[in-house]
Tab-separated table of C-alpha atoms in Angstrom:
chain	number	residue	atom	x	y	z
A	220	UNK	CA	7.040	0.564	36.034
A	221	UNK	CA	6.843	-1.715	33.154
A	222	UNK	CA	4.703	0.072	30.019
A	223	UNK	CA	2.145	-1.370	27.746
A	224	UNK	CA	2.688	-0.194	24.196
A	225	UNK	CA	-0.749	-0.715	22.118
A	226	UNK	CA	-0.260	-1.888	18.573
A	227	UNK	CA	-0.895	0.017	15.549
A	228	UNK	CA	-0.449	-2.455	12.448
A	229	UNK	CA	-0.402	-0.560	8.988
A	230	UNK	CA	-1.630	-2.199	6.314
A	231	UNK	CA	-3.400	-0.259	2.853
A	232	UNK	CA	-3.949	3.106	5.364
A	233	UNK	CA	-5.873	0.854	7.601
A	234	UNK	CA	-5.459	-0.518	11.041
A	235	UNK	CA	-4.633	-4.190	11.264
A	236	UNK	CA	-3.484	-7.487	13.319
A	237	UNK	CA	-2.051	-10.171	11.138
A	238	UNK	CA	-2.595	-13.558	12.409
A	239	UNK	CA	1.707	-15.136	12.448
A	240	UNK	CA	2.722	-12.702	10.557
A	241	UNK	CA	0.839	-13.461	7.299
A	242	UNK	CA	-0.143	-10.633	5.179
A	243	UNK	CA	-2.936	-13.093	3.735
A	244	UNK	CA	-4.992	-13.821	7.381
A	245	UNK	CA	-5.505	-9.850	8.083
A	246	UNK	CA	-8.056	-8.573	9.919
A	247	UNK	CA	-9.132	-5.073	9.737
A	248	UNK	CA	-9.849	-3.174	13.181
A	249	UNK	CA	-10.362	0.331	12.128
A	250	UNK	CA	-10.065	2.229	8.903
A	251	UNK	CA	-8.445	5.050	11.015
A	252	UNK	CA	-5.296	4.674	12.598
A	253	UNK	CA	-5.687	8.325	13.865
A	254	UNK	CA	-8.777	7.901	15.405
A	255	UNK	CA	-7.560	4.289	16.745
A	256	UNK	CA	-4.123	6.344	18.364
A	257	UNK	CA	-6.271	9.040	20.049
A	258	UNK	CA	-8.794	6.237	21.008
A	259	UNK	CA	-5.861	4.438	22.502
A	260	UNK	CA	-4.223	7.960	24.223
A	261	UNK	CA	-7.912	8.407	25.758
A	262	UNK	CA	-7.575	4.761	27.449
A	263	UNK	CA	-4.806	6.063	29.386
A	264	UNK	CA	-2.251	4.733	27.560
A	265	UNK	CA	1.267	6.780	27.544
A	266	UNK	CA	3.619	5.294	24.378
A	267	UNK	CA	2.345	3.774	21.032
A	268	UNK	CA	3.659	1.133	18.917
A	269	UNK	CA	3.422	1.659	14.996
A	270	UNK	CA	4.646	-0.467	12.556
A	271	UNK	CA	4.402	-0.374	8.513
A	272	UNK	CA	3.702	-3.621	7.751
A	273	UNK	CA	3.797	-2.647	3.475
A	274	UNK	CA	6.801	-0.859	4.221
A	275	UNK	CA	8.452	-3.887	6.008
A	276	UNK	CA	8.063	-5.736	2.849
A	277	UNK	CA	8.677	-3.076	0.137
A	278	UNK	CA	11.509	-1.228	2.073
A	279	UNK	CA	10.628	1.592	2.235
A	280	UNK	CA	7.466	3.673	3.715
A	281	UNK	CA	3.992	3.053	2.167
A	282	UNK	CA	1.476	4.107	4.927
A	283	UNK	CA	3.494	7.388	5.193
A	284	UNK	CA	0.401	9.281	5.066
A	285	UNK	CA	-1.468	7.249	7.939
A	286	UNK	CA	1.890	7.778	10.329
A	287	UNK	CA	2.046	11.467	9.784
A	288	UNK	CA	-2.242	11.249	10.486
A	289	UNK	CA	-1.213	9.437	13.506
A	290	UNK	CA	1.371	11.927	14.922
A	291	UNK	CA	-1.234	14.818	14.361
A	292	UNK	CA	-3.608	13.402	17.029
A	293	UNK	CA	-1.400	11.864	19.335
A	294	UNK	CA	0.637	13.662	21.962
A	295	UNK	CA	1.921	10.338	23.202
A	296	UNK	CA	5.449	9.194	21.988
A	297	UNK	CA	5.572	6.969	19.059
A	298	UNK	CA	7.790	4.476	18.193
A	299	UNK	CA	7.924	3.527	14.480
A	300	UNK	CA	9.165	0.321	12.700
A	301	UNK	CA	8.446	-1.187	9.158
A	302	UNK	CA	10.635	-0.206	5.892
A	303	UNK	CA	13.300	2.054	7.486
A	304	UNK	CA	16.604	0.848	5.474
A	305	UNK	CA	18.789	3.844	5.763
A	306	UNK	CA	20.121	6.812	7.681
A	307	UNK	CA	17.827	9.246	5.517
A	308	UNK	CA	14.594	6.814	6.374
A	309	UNK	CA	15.556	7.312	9.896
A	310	UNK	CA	16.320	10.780	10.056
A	311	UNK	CA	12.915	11.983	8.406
A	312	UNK	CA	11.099	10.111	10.796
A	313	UNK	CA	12.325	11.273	13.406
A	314	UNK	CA	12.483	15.246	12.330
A	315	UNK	CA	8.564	14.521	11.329
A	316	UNK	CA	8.626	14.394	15.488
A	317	UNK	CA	8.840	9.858	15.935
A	318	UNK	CA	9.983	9.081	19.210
A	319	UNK	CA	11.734	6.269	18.474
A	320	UNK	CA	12.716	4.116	15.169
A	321	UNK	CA	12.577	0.397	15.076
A	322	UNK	CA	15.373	-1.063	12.764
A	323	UNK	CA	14.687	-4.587	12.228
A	324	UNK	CA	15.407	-6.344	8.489
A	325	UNK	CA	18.554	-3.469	8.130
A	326	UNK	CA	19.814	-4.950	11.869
A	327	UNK	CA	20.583	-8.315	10.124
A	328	UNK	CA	21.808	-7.096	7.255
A	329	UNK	CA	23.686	-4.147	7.900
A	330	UNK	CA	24.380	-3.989	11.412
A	331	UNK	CA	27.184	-1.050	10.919
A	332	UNK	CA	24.382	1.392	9.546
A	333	UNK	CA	22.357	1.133	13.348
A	334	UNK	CA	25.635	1.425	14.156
A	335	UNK	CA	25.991	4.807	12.635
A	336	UNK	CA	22.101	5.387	13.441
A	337	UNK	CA	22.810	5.405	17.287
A	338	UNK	CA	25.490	7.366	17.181
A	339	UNK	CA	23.817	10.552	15.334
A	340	UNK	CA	20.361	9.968	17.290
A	341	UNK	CA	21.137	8.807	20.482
A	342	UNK	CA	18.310	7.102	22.422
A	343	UNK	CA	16.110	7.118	18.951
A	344	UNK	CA	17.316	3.839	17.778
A	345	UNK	CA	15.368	0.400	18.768
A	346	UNK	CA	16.386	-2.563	16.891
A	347	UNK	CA	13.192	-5.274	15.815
A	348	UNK	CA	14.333	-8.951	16.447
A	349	UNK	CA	11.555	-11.189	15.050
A	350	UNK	CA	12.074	-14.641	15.940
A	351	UNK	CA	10.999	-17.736	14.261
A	352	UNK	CA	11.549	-20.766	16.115
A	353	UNK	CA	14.348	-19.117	17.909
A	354	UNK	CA	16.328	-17.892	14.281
A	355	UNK	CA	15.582	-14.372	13.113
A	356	UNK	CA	13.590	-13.135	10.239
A	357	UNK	CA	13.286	-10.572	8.056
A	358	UNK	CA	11.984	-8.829	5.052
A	359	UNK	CA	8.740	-8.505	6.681
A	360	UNK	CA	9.240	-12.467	8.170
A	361	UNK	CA	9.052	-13.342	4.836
A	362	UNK	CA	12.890	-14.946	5.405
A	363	UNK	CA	14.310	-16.604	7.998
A	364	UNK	CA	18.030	-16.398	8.651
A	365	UNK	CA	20.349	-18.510	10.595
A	366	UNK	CA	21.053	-15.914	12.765
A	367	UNK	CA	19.792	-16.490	16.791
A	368	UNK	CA	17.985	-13.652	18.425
A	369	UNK	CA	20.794	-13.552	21.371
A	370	UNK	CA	23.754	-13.292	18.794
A	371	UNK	CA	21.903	-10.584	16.840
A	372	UNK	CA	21.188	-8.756	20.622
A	373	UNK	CA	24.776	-9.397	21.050
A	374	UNK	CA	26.242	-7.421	17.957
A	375	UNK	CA	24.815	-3.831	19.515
A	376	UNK	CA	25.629	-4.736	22.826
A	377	UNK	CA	27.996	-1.475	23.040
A	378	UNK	CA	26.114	0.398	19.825
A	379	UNK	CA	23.675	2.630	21.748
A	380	UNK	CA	20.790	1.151	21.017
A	381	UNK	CA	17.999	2.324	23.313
A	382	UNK	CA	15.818	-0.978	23.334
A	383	UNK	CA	15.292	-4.484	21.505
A	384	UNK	CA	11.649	-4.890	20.710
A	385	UNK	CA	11.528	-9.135	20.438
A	386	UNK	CA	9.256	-10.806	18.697
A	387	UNK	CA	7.919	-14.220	18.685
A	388	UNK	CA	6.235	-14.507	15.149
A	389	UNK	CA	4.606	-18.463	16.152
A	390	UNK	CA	2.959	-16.631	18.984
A	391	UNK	CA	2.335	-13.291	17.106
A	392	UNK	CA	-1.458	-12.766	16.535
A	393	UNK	CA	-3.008	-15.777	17.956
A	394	UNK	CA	-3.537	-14.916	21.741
A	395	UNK	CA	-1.127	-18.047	23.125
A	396	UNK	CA	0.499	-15.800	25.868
A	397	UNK	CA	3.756	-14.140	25.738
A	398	UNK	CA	6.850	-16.611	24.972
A	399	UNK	CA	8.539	-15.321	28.459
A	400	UNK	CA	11.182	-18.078	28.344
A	401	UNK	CA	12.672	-16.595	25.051
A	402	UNK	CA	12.171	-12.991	26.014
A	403	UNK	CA	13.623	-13.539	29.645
A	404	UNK	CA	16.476	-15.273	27.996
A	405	UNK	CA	17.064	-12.639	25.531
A	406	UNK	CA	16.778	-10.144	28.728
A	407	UNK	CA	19.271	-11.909	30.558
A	408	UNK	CA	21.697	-11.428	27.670
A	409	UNK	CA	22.312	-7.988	26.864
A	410	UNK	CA	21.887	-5.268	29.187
A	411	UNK	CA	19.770	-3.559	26.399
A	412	UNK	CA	16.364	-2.896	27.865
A	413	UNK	CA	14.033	-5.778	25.884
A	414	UNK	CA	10.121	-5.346	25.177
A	415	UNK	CA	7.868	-8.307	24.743
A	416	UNK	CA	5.920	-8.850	21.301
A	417	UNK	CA	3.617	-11.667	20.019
A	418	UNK	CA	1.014	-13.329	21.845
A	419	UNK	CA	0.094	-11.531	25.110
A	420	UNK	CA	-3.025	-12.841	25.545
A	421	UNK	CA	-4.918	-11.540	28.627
A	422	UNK	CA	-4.854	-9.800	32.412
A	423	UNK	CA	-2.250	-12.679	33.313
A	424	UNK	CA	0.392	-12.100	30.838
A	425	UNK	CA	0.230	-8.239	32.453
A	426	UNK	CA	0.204	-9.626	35.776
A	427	UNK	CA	3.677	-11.715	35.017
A	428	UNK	CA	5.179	-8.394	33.216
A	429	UNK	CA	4.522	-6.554	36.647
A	430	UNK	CA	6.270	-9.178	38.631
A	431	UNK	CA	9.911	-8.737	39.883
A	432	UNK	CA	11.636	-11.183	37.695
A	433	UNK	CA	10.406	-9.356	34.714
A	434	UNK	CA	12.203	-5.892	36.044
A	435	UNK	CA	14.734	-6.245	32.937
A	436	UNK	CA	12.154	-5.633	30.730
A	437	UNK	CA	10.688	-2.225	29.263
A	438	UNK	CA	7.261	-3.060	28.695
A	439	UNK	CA	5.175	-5.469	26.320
A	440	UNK	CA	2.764	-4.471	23.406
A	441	UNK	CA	-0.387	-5.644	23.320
A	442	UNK	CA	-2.262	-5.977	19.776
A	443	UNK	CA	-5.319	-8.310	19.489
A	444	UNK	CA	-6.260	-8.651	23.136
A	445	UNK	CA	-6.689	-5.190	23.276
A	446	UNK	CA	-9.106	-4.991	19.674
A	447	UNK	CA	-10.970	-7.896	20.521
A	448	UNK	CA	-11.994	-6.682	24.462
A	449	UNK	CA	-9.759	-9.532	25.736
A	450	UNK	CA	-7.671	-7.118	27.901
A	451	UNK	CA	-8.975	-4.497	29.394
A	452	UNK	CA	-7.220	-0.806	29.020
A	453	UNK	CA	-7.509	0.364	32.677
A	454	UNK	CA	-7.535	-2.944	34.574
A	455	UNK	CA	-4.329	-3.753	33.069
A	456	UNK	CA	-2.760	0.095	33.409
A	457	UNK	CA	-3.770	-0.372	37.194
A	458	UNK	CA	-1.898	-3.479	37.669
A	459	UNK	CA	1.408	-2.018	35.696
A	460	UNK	CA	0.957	1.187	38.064
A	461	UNK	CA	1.064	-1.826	41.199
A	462	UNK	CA	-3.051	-1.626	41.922
């Protein structure tokens, strides 16, 4: 069964959604990400999704504080990108008990360090591939590179890394459905286990992730649709569990 990873966006301690990625169109949700991860463990929801977004731009953590809140009042597993640019950022997150690190900007830049990552934490490592108009970006999207998402995918094809968590930034924040051609594609080249990002929209775009041609995939997350009431928690947890 496919899972649905709710969203956690950090942004000044407080729980956002950035509309395509831009720092300057952020909307505030809730002023506490703690209560928003028990809120979203209460729903019925099993993993969590956290990302720094001040940390993906500064390189380094800056909603530290919020994270370790986070981990106090969820039991659920949490997997943690945003700012983690070396073996000692990924270590510490994961001895402060994260599930899971996302290495995203560091991926492009220096693949041989999640390299290295995956082979002192094995199954700990996710890699970020944010996607704009197919070429990957980094430093918190801020720069796009030349690089495709399926060559990047392709460089940790034998690393260890336990899942690809792709993003489509044109989709990301504005509710226009999941980009499932790019995802699928991205799926069908690598045998690392891919999760959708940017844009799931509604009950549909969970009823195409439970479908059998979407097997390859891990799960989606789900960030606006699920602040603004579009989706609904335990209508689309009962048509992941096959209801």
């Amino acid at each position: 069964m496919p899972f649905l990873f709710p969203a956690i966006d950090l942004k000044g301690g407080q729980c956002v959604r950035l509309k395509l990625g831009d720092m300057a169109q952020a909307t505030v949700f809730n002023d506490d990400p703690a209560d928003q991860a028990l809120s979203f463990q209460n729903q019925g929801f099993s993993h969590l999704h956290v990302v720094d977004l001040d940390g993906a731009f500064a390189g380094e953590s800056r909603n530290g504080g919020a994270v370790d809140a986070i981990l106090a009042a969820t039991t659920n597993p949490v997997q943690l990108g945003g700012g983690i640019r070396s073996l000692a950022h990924v270590e510490a997150w994961l001895e402060k008990g994260i599930a899971r690190v996302i290495l995203g900007t560091v991926a492009v830049r220096d693949p041989d360090l999640v390299k290295a990552a995956c082979k002192a934490f094995p199954g700990k490592v996710a890699v970020g591939i944010d996607a704009r108009g197919g070429k990957v970006a980094v430093e918190g999207w801020a720069e796009t590179s030349e690089l495709s998402a399926i060559d990047l995918a392709r460089r940790f094809e034998d690393a260890g890394v336990a899942a690809i968590i792709y993003t489509d930034i044109d989709r990301d924040g504005v509710l226009a459905g999941i980009n499932w051609e790019g995802t699928l594609a991205l799926a069908e080249a690598t045998s690392i286990p891919v999760i959708a990002s940017g844009g799931l929209a509604s009950i549909d775009d969970v009823r195409r992730l439970a479908e059998p041609h979407c097997a390859r995939l891990e799960g989606a997350i789900s960030g606006r649709a699920l602040y603004d009431g579009r989706l609904d928690p335990a209508e689309a947890l009962r048509v992941l569990a096959g209801g």
